[in-house]
Amino acid sequence: MVEGTTLSVHRCRFVDYQPSAVTALAFPPLPLPSVKGKKKAASRKRLRFGTLAIGRANGNIELCEWTGHEHQSSAPQAWVVKKTLSGPYMSKVDSLAFTIKYPDQIAADEVPSWSNLRLFSAGGGSELAEWDIERGTIRRTISSQGGSIWSASANPASTLLALGCEDGSVRILSLEYDTLTHLRRLDRVKSRILSLAWGPPVPRDTSKPSSTSHGNDEESSDEEEDDWTDSWLVAGCSDSSLRKWDIASGRVLDRMGTDKQRGERTLVWTVGVLGDGMIVSGDSLGTVKFWDSRTCTQIQSFQAHNADVLCLTISPEGTAIYTSGVDQKVVQFTLVKTSQSSNAQSSLLSRATSRWVQSTSRRLHSHDVRALAIWPPYTPLPPSHKRQFPLDVAPLLASGGLDMNVVIAPAALPASTMTKVVNPLGTSTISTFEDAYHRRLAYSSGSFNGSALHLAKGARLLLCMRDSGISIWKISRKQKPSLGVEDMITTEDPTPQSGAPDRGWDRVLDMALNVTSNLVASAISDDGKWVTVSDWYETKLFCLEQLANGDLKPKRIRDFTAIIQSSFPNAKSNQLPSTGASSFIFTPDSTKLVMATAMSGYILVIDLNTGEPKPRVLRRFEQHRMQNIVIGNRVVKGRKGPDQDVEMQDADVEEKVAEGVSDNESEVSDDGENGNKQASVTVTRMAVSPDGQWLATSDDRSRTHVFNLDSIQHHCVLPTFPQPIHALSFEPSSPSTLILALANNTLQIYDVESRQFPTWSRHLLSALPPRFTQLHDPVLGVTFDPEPPATGGTKKMALFWGATWLCKVQLDAAVWGYGGFDKKRRRDGKKYYLPPPPPQIHGSEDSRGGGQQERQTRNFKLITHYRPILFVDFIAAGELVIVERPLVDVLSKLPPAFFKPKYGAS
Amino acid sequence: MPMAVDSTPAMAASKAKSAVPHGLQNPPVSESPKKGKKRKHARNDNVDEGPVAGSSKATDDLAWTWRSLTESSASRVPLLFTKDGSYFFSASGPSVKIYSVATGLVVSTLTPAESGETAEPNLGAGNSLTCMALSPHNPFQLFTGSAGGLIRIWDFLDATQLRVFDLAQPIFQLALHEKFKDQVFVAASRSTKKINSKGNPTAEDNCAVLRVTLTPTNATMNSSIQKPSDLFIVGKTRKPAGLSFSPSGSWLVAIGGHKAYVARTADLKAGFTKFVSDETLTCLAFHPTEEYFATGDAKGVIRLWYCLNEDITTLASGVRKKAPTTTLHWHAHTVSSIAFTANGAYLLSGGEEAVLVIWQLHSGKKEFVPRVGAPIANIAVSRPKDAEEEYLLGLADASFVFVRSGTLRISRTVARIKLDPAISHTRPSSSTAIPLAIHPQTSTLILPSSHPSSLQTYAPSSSKLLSELEVSPSNRVSRRDEKALEPSRVERAVISESGKWMATLDARESDDVSKGEIYLKIWSWERGTGFWSLNTRIDRPHGLKKVTSVAFRPGSSIGGLQLATTGEDGNIKLWRVRSVKNKHGEVEEYWVTRATLRFRSDIPSHATWSSDGSILAVSLGPHVALYDPESTVLIRTLTSPECTVVTSASFVGRGSRYLAVSGHRDLVLWDLVSQTVKWHYRSTMAITGLVTHPVQDTFIIFEQQSESSSTLVSTRVVMFTPRSAIPSQIRSLPFRLLSVVPCPASWTAPGSASSLAFVAITDAWSVVLLGDDVKLPEEQGSVGRGLKGTSPAAKRTLFQDIFGASAFSDVTPPSAPIIQTPATWKGKEVEKIFDAPAYLMPPLDTLFDPLMEDFLTLRPADESAGVEDEEQHAEDVEMDAEGEDGPILVGNRLERVVDGGEMVAMVELFMNHAISTSGSTSIPNGIPQTNGVHRPTTNGVTPHATPAKPLPKHNGTTKPQLSTPAASIKTSDPSATPSSAARTGQKRKKSLD
């Protein structure tokens, strides 16, 4: 079916894109249970997977969503970036904290959604930033009033945020009612506060009249409705000690001294508190210590690491602790029950019936580990209110550090093997931390899991966007025709070190831009004449002129901002939304630029080829801003397409969940914008059909709109898909066919012209081979050979690609795929694909099964020897550009990792 | 017990199968000349000889008596301490040896009685012990389990066997707990299949843990071997490497294969819960107080398992059970043994690296005791009530090492002959010679050691291993995955007649990495230190070719000492001592080549000297060339048609009139006076050795059975006299011999100087004494006997450690340490002064003098220079006498407040003292003597004092208890320092005056 086609490949390794180190990880907290402690029967229900926030060293924060369905036990793609919050240029994220915006509006076992979350970040300076997750901007900042913020930690009730400051004070900020104000300052000590942790909250005795124990009357009046009070706070200090503050009085209750070496100060980098009051600390000597919070005495100490312990996290049940740091090991500590020996002689030794042991260590990273987080998150609750989690799902431990990848590892405890524990990653059936396989989440070069690279086919230019600048390379034409290489094996390998002029590429332009935030979007027109770049606040358009020596000279279109602003409604000067864009695309004839504004979600069609020096905005579309067609993130009005009923069966479940939230959303939007009922969305992907007629846009709520560019009209809206759309493209042979690839590696094909899902594609889409859908790296793009070898009729060959794979699919293959299989073969086929076929978008599972599946598998041809792939596209017919960024090159720029060779440690 | 009790260990035996058994000189050649003709020759010779003494015609193949000097190799059974920590048990084949901790000597051996117990023979692995345990109810009862399926209960105090239970299936492990009275848990082979030829059960992989009730069935109530009345199967396991109870007795854990099997003793019906490990588990230990256990595995990982809690028994099928474990990883090789200290704070582990690792459990830190000597096989922790804890390591070479827990130093070593190179390396190929020599001066045996590049010295008279001599220093442990370096092997060791010189030859064959090395090393015996010191090293004495023989010239009267070597390069070299006077006027001696001879193009195979050293006979091809060693002139060449290839020659008797020449199957006796062949003997088997009696005219050949013959007899010993070709005696031995030397006369019974006795190394690498009248002291404690009489030496109290021995109570002298490894430098001994913890040390100023004294040797007094023995004696006396002032001075120094009772005691003491000394008339006054005025040997203060002072008498009659401090000075015990300090302090003062 799939004949070997010959492609020549530009294997580009010269792109010096440098991803940014992971510096912080956060999961949203769970709301506190009711004080009455009534345990609901449903408490053992599986939790939805929460948002993973990844803070990076360049100031960006990536919000990742779980790709699996609610009733799907495992998702091979795990978390994918759904939204990138572009940080201010030259900033960093040192600590991240999620809090729940309205804790009383959420059930105890519900995972808060984006609209009910607040995200705080601190990055080295004295400013604490609160992010507007919807709009992707910093909502407000507040100064710590005490120098650099070393640590930030929210209390379990999400009402207070404690900041550990340079000057040795702990500042408490109030978060109540979506505010952010200074509340008080705890007693100052003479050291930096490097880490903070809140003690377990105390349930208020509701039987008593409002008199609270410690005389924190002014606070208790504030917290009338929530019935948990915080009692104490512990901080790791830079003077080899931990300190415990009483919240009520603000006094230092106790000081816990750690070990010192050669009189140097030990830095307590991280601290955690368990529900029973046990304090865990990790310090710069590599020791992990356990302290009793009541007496503030050390209970156990482990020399667990060879170098600094930088981070720790506590397992959901509070029975395991994971620490990591400079020596790259992730060490697991387990609480073991020691049934006490009943010997009379050992009665003196009868201590606690449980104790912590250092159980396993794994090396998941090649460089320092900076952050650890676990899902479900741990809430330090007193044992009477201890949260129970379903036992059959392994918690997931996320870790990240200087080697830029986030690693997800299943972290079930070996003791909990009474029931079969599901590994949510689907890497294997084993789910204990010691033995299970971990997964490395590939970083994406651009925002929203997109690519930072763009190709101008006509001009053979390759553009790469960095934090604050762009580079453009020229890829020279192939000298000699490619050899008869079978099926896309590399024919040339232009490695950067072969600096000779015949290396096949040239760096023609380097631009450093004056930006406010890190760059978000960029594009280059097909003829290489236009380049547009945008941060979150401003779009810049450049016209490129080719100089005699081959270099390009950019010329900025000065009044482009004004042109855009003039197109906005009610153009009052101070109310204007920013001109930043989240996505760009040029039409194939390079005459029009389509941009999606960053915060407002307008789609602007700009005519560049007006003959006048100034570009002109042709039309502004507001379809993405429409709030009213969305309930619970799903389109309910204007459903179209023949398949929608099948589609919606799936969607109903989510609707119910999200219903309660929808009210809040409207309130949110009140705050930010002009008070209309429009949502703030971010358009993440755009595609223009090869004939320039159709424009498809897709936003972070997975809505897709189609516009007709000829008439400059809104054409239709697609049903909303459950997953973010990662790849969006029109098929060149039939320009009205839109291919969509979702984050969980499922495909959709839509015929724009007829406004329906074509029937010929159903067979393909209903039986995607598991080999494709269970690829660990989500699909990042799809591309087509512009002029496919016209061998046999309509061959729609699509090339999907992810970070580590390329997959060639013949889209119309399944049309003639019927017949000629017998039952036996079918059974064999079933057996072969032992993992259950993943639930399809079209809920009806294909009953035809085996023979076709086998055919499908042959249709999906995977190539995995390029990695990690940043970008794949056809530069011309039969000429493919694959941009690779080998990890070795990336890591070689890092400082050497801590390593101690040891004999016998194999 | 003259009966041969060499129970060839199963392990060694099986390994020996791979090695081709070989003879002394050359492997037997396959060519077999015509028998009949040779027979006729022999008869002819007989006729020539004339009348033959009929008495010597004993041709019956009588088994020759022999006795093994070596221990059977180290047992894998864990060592066991008695409850008070004063003895320990070590399994040795079928019996249990009880060692005294204080002396390291075997005090008793529990050997199962042989009569009518089982049909099985008592020898061999079939009945060897596999496990031991002390009864938790009666600490004087020892339970042993054997591969033969017998559980024996011993009263080791009386060395009596109390009961025997027969399980009829091989037992591997045994566990007892006080919760289970009259019950014992054993891991036994599950099926009672036949025992295969090697004595191993065939179905040993499939085992079960059984609860055995120790009440006999009615049928066997009165028989000596009883059957247990109840057997309850707890569960099936793989072959268990360990079985143990938790300290509280609520858990039973077995390890086998990759799994740990856990059962709750309260609910044994539920069977085992299995926990999976990644590697094969090899050893098991329970924490003494807490409910967790530790295992070691084949990859060197130690795991602490925390799985003993209630939710263990919830079963889930299809799930690999894992437990929270802590891993401790240092070992790169298999962990062979682990043990917790008594307080549970430390874990000890050891393995092939020969390093004891001490893990501090709460911090994960570790300490090491490196280079304990051999791979560690067992670790046990002594638990004395009032003394310092000691760790006992059983090494793979069957020696024991004590490590003090306070200093983590090796405090003493109990070593036996460690011969088998298979412990550390492969056995040498069959063509290499095995060194074996007797040092006549000390009447010790020089043997190969377990490491091929070392020699060891063994004193058969005291059954002690004296020292080890590393002939060529080398690495002992190699990395796990790397190919082990081939060490150089000591191939020959010969000692001159005077005992002053020893020549060794160590060689390493060239491999692809490095070139070969051959060294001839000549060592001189240091009288003072009692050790060999290297005198001359000759690199490649015969090029890189093999050296075929090394022989010292006996009878050093004329022409000085010479050494002859022959090599495969065709040279015969003679070496001699050259003396040079150096600048300081001292005579330095070293060895140089004297002459290099060649005989045609023949390769010399053997060189031997006549007993007076006047003739050197070299065997070369079909000839024997006789040389005059003085002029190096070839005197004569002997060639006989009977013997076409000469492998060795030997002069017979004192007079060396006859020369016995042996070929592969022929033995020819030349009469050197008449220069004729006196007779010829044709053997039916290959002659592997020719040894002559040092004094008498008898000589022996060893004939080796061909390999295929399955008789018990492997070696025939044929004795001849020069008179006749008919053997005077033929004896047989059940093993092959690798190396033989004649015993010195002093070892044989005095009455029968004529008898022949030899020391030999067998193919199973044990040292045997051969001969009819071998006289050696019976090994101590080789039979079972009660322990009551031999109460161990009383431990010193802490008070005594600080203040020295009490003047009032009778303290038995501490026994001398078992192994005195002779050291050239005294610093090591001096170091022991500081062995005690700091808080136990006396003030530093009191330490100074004894320390210095240890470094400075006393100048011997002029009078006593003559005889060493006397000097030794005199020194002893001197110190004994000085002991008297010790306690008194210490009292003064510490400004102790003397109470009334003590005063009374003092007065009494002095009264007694005065009375007793006045009673012995020879000494006029005891008190001034303590000040050293009349000391005969102290630095020559009173040079005219007579050495014939009757001090010993004084010592013997009056105060035996006062000898204690003096004795402890000898052992450099820190506790004795106050008294000696006082003494030297005084002496010093005097000399200043």
XYZ file of N, CA, C and O in Angstrom, chain A residues 301-303 334 336-343 346 349 351 355 357-360 414-415 417-420 430 432 434-435 902-906, chain B residues 247-248 251 278 289-292 303 306 308-311 314-316 318-327 329-333 362-363 479:
280
model
N 17.503 11.088 60.545
C 18.342 11.832 59.621
C 18.918 10.854 58.625
O 19.330 9.758 58.995
N 18.933 11.231 57.391
C 19.459 10.354 56.348
C 20.472 11.127 55.524
O 20.183 12.235 55.083
N 21.608 10.552 55.326
C 22.560 11.125 54.373
C 22.177 10.584 53.009
O 22.769 9.639 52.504
N 10.118 5.999 52.692
C 8.835 5.355 52.916
C 8.576 5.254 54.414
O 9.486 4.995 55.191
N 7.297 3.096 57.127
C 7.018 1.672 57.307
C 6.468 1.450 58.703
O 6.918 2.054 59.666
N 5.530 0.596 58.743
C 4.982 0.193 60.033
C 5.877 -0.893 60.574
O 6.140 -1.882 59.909
N 6.372 -0.701 61.751
C 7.138 -1.768 62.363
C 6.282 -2.319 63.483
O 6.104 -1.681 64.506
N 5.766 -3.468 63.236
C 4.975 -4.081 64.302
C 5.923 -4.374 65.448
O 6.951 -5.021 65.279
N 5.613 -3.867 66.586
C 6.573 -3.848 67.675
C 6.814 -5.246 68.199
O 5.895 -6.033 68.348
N 8.048 -5.528 68.455
C 8.341 -6.819 69.047
C 7.787 -6.832 70.463
O 7.930 -5.881 71.217
N 7.158 -7.917 70.789
C 6.503 -7.994 72.093
C 7.462 -8.460 73.172
O 7.051 -8.797 74.267
N 8.719 -8.493 72.828
C 9.684 -8.930 73.831
C 9.710 -7.962 75.005
O 9.680 -6.755 74.830
N 12.848 -5.636 75.138
C 12.992 -4.510 74.228
C 11.960 -3.426 74.506
O 11.743 -2.566 73.682
N 12.973 0.052 74.145
C 13.194 0.591 72.804
C 11.898 0.844 72.061
O 11.911 1.240 70.923
N 9.480 2.501 70.526
C 9.238 3.881 70.130
C 7.977 3.888 69.282
O 7.088 3.087 69.482
N 8.152 4.211 61.203
C 9.307 5.063 61.041
C 9.622 5.202 59.562
O 9.112 4.467 58.728
N 12.047 5.129 56.356
C 13.252 4.492 55.857
C 13.537 5.034 54.469
O 12.629 5.401 53.727
N 14.804 5.088 54.173
C 15.204 5.477 52.818
C 15.095 4.252 51.940
O 15.784 3.259 52.161
N 14.205 4.291 50.980
C 13.923 3.026 50.313
C 14.559 2.916 48.928
O 15.244 1.958 48.657
N 14.335 3.861 48.076
C 14.808 3.688 46.701
C 15.426 4.988 46.226
O 15.046 6.059 46.707
N 5.542 0.261 47.070
C 5.569 -1.199 46.975
C 4.619 -1.865 47.956
O 4.156 -2.962 47.721
N 4.314 -1.192 49.029
C 3.463 -1.827 50.023
C 2.022 -1.918 49.529
O 1.253 -2.727 50.013
N 0.567 -3.072 47.011
C 0.340 -3.971 45.894
C -0.768 -4.967 46.189
O -0.805 -6.047 45.636
N -1.654 -4.604 47.071
C -2.757 -5.525 47.335
C -3.674 -5.616 46.141
O -4.145 -6.661 45.760
N -3.932 -4.475 45.536
C -4.718 -4.483 44.318
C -3.807 -4.099 43.177
O -2.738 -3.547 43.381
N -4.263 -4.394 42.035
C -3.494 -4.053 40.846
C -3.525 -2.536 40.686
O -4.589 -1.927 40.635
N 3.935 -2.200 35.500
C 4.541 -1.941 36.805
C 4.360 -0.465 37.135
O 4.538 0.400 36.269
N 5.295 0.781 40.535
C 6.019 1.241 41.710
C 7.154 2.159 41.269
O 7.698 2.031 40.178
N 10.070 2.287 42.222
C 11.378 1.640 42.087
C 11.569 1.048 40.697
O 12.642 1.124 40.124
N 10.530 0.462 40.157
C 10.716 -0.339 38.949
C 10.066 0.227 37.704
O 10.391 -0.199 36.609
N 32.079 6.171 41.829
C 32.188 5.326 43.009
C 32.489 3.913 42.570
O 31.860 3.415 41.652
N 33.402 3.292 43.205
C 33.696 1.896 42.870
C 32.593 1.015 43.424
O 32.130 1.196 44.524
N 32.197 0.076 42.591
C 31.252 -0.908 43.067
C 29.817 -0.468 43.039
O 28.942 -1.211 43.407
N 29.558 0.772 42.632
C 28.173 1.219 42.653
C 27.463 0.881 41.360
O 26.312 1.180 41.225
N 28.147 0.297 40.462
C 27.622 -0.162 39.171
C 26.476 0.704 38.672
O 25.340 0.347 38.693
N 13.045 -11.352 66.048
C 13.400 -11.417 67.466
C 12.195 -11.699 68.365
O 12.325 -12.359 69.385
N 11.058 -11.222 67.988
C 9.896 -11.480 68.834
C 9.296 -12.847 68.545
O 8.433 -13.294 69.289
N 7.455 -13.668 63.364
C 7.622 -13.845 61.926
C 8.696 -14.878 61.666
O 9.683 -14.959 62.399
N 15.419 -8.454 43.011
C 15.953 -8.477 41.646
C 17.038 -9.517 41.481
O 17.288 -9.993 40.396
N 16.272 -6.068 67.559
C 15.119 -5.586 68.319
C 13.935 -5.250 67.435
O 12.803 -5.467 67.825
N 14.194 -4.712 66.300
C 13.067 -4.272 65.487
C 12.682 -5.327 64.480
O 13.465 -6.210 64.145
N 11.477 -5.171 63.989
C 10.938 -6.222 63.135
C 11.277 -5.963 61.671
O 10.405 -5.654 60.869
N 12.514 -6.017 61.341
C 12.853 -6.046 59.931
C 14.095 -6.881 59.735
O 14.801 -7.181 60.691
N 19.855 -5.342 51.221
C 18.535 -4.733 51.334
C 18.001 -4.916 52.736
O 18.128 -5.985 53.316
N 11.283 -3.973 54.991
C 10.307 -3.536 55.993
C 8.934 -4.026 55.562
O 8.102 -3.263 55.125
N 7.238 -6.542 57.399
C 6.617 -7.383 58.412
C 5.537 -6.595 59.141
O 5.725 -6.152 60.266
N 4.437 -6.382 58.518
C 3.328 -5.777 59.242
C 2.035 -6.451 58.835
O 2.031 -7.392 58.047
N 0.957 -5.947 59.357
C -0.289 -6.718 59.316
C -0.821 -6.907 57.898
O -1.347 -7.954 57.554
N -0.676 -5.880 57.095
C -1.329 -5.984 55.789
C -0.511 -6.832 54.815
O -0.694 -6.759 53.618
N -2.648 -9.901 52.870
C -3.680 -9.715 51.863
C -3.114 -10.127 50.516
O -2.192 -9.521 49.996
N -3.657 -11.138 49.997
C -3.075 -11.744 48.811
C -3.676 -11.139 47.566
O -4.867 -10.879 47.482
N -2.852 -10.918 46.635
C -3.325 -10.482 45.330
C -2.594 -11.315 44.314
O -1.369 -11.397 44.334
N -1.147 -12.454 40.764
C -0.651 -11.810 39.557
C 0.112 -10.543 39.788
O 0.448 -9.849 38.863
N 0.362 -10.210 41.021
C 1.091 -8.984 41.304
C 2.427 -9.383 41.894
O 2.485 -10.218 42.785
N 3.458 -8.807 41.369
C 4.774 -9.036 41.965
C 4.808 -8.345 43.299
O 4.689 -7.129 43.364
N 4.943 -9.094 44.323
C 4.963 -8.470 45.646
C 6.302 -7.795 45.863
O 7.358 -8.396 45.707
N 6.211 -6.565 46.209
C 7.430 -5.847 46.530
C 7.241 -5.253 47.912
O 6.116 -5.024 48.349
N 8.325 -5.017 48.535
C 8.246 -4.432 49.863
C 9.085 -3.170 49.859
O 10.004 -3.033 49.060
N 8.779 -2.250 50.739
C 9.674 -1.101 50.870
C 11.019 -1.576 51.400
O 11.075 -2.250 52.436
N 12.026 -1.290 50.673
C 13.345 -1.739 51.091
C 14.310 -0.572 51.057
O 14.113 0.387 50.317
N 15.318 -0.687 51.863
C 16.435 0.240 51.783
C 17.603 -0.528 51.204
O 17.871 -1.652 51.628
N 18.243 0.046 50.239
C 19.387 -0.654 49.675
C 20.679 -0.010 50.159
O 20.792 1.214 50.218
N 24.572 -0.313 49.139
C 25.369 -0.913 48.077
C 26.803 -0.447 48.189
O 27.090 0.714 47.946
N 27.642 -1.331 48.576
C 29.073 -1.074 48.457
C 29.741 -2.248 47.766
O 30.597 -2.081 46.909
N 29.329 -3.428 48.153
C 29.999 -4.617 47.631
C 29.786 -4.717 46.130
O 28.701 -4.466 45.631
N 30.821 -5.093 45.456
C 30.686 -5.330 44.021
C 30.557 -6.816 43.742
O 30.140 -7.213 42.686
N 30.923 -7.602 44.707
C 30.810 -9.049 44.549
C 29.679 -9.527 45.468
O 29.099 -8.762 46.208
N 21.630 4.169 61.086
C 20.771 5.352 61.136
C 21.307 6.470 60.263
O 20.559 7.369 59.896
N 22.574 6.419 59.917
C 23.089 7.486 59.071
C 23.484 6.986 57.693
O 23.709 7.783 56.803
N 38.740 -6.875 40.174
C 37.385 -6.385 39.985
C 36.475 -7.480 39.503
O 36.905 -8.470 38.927
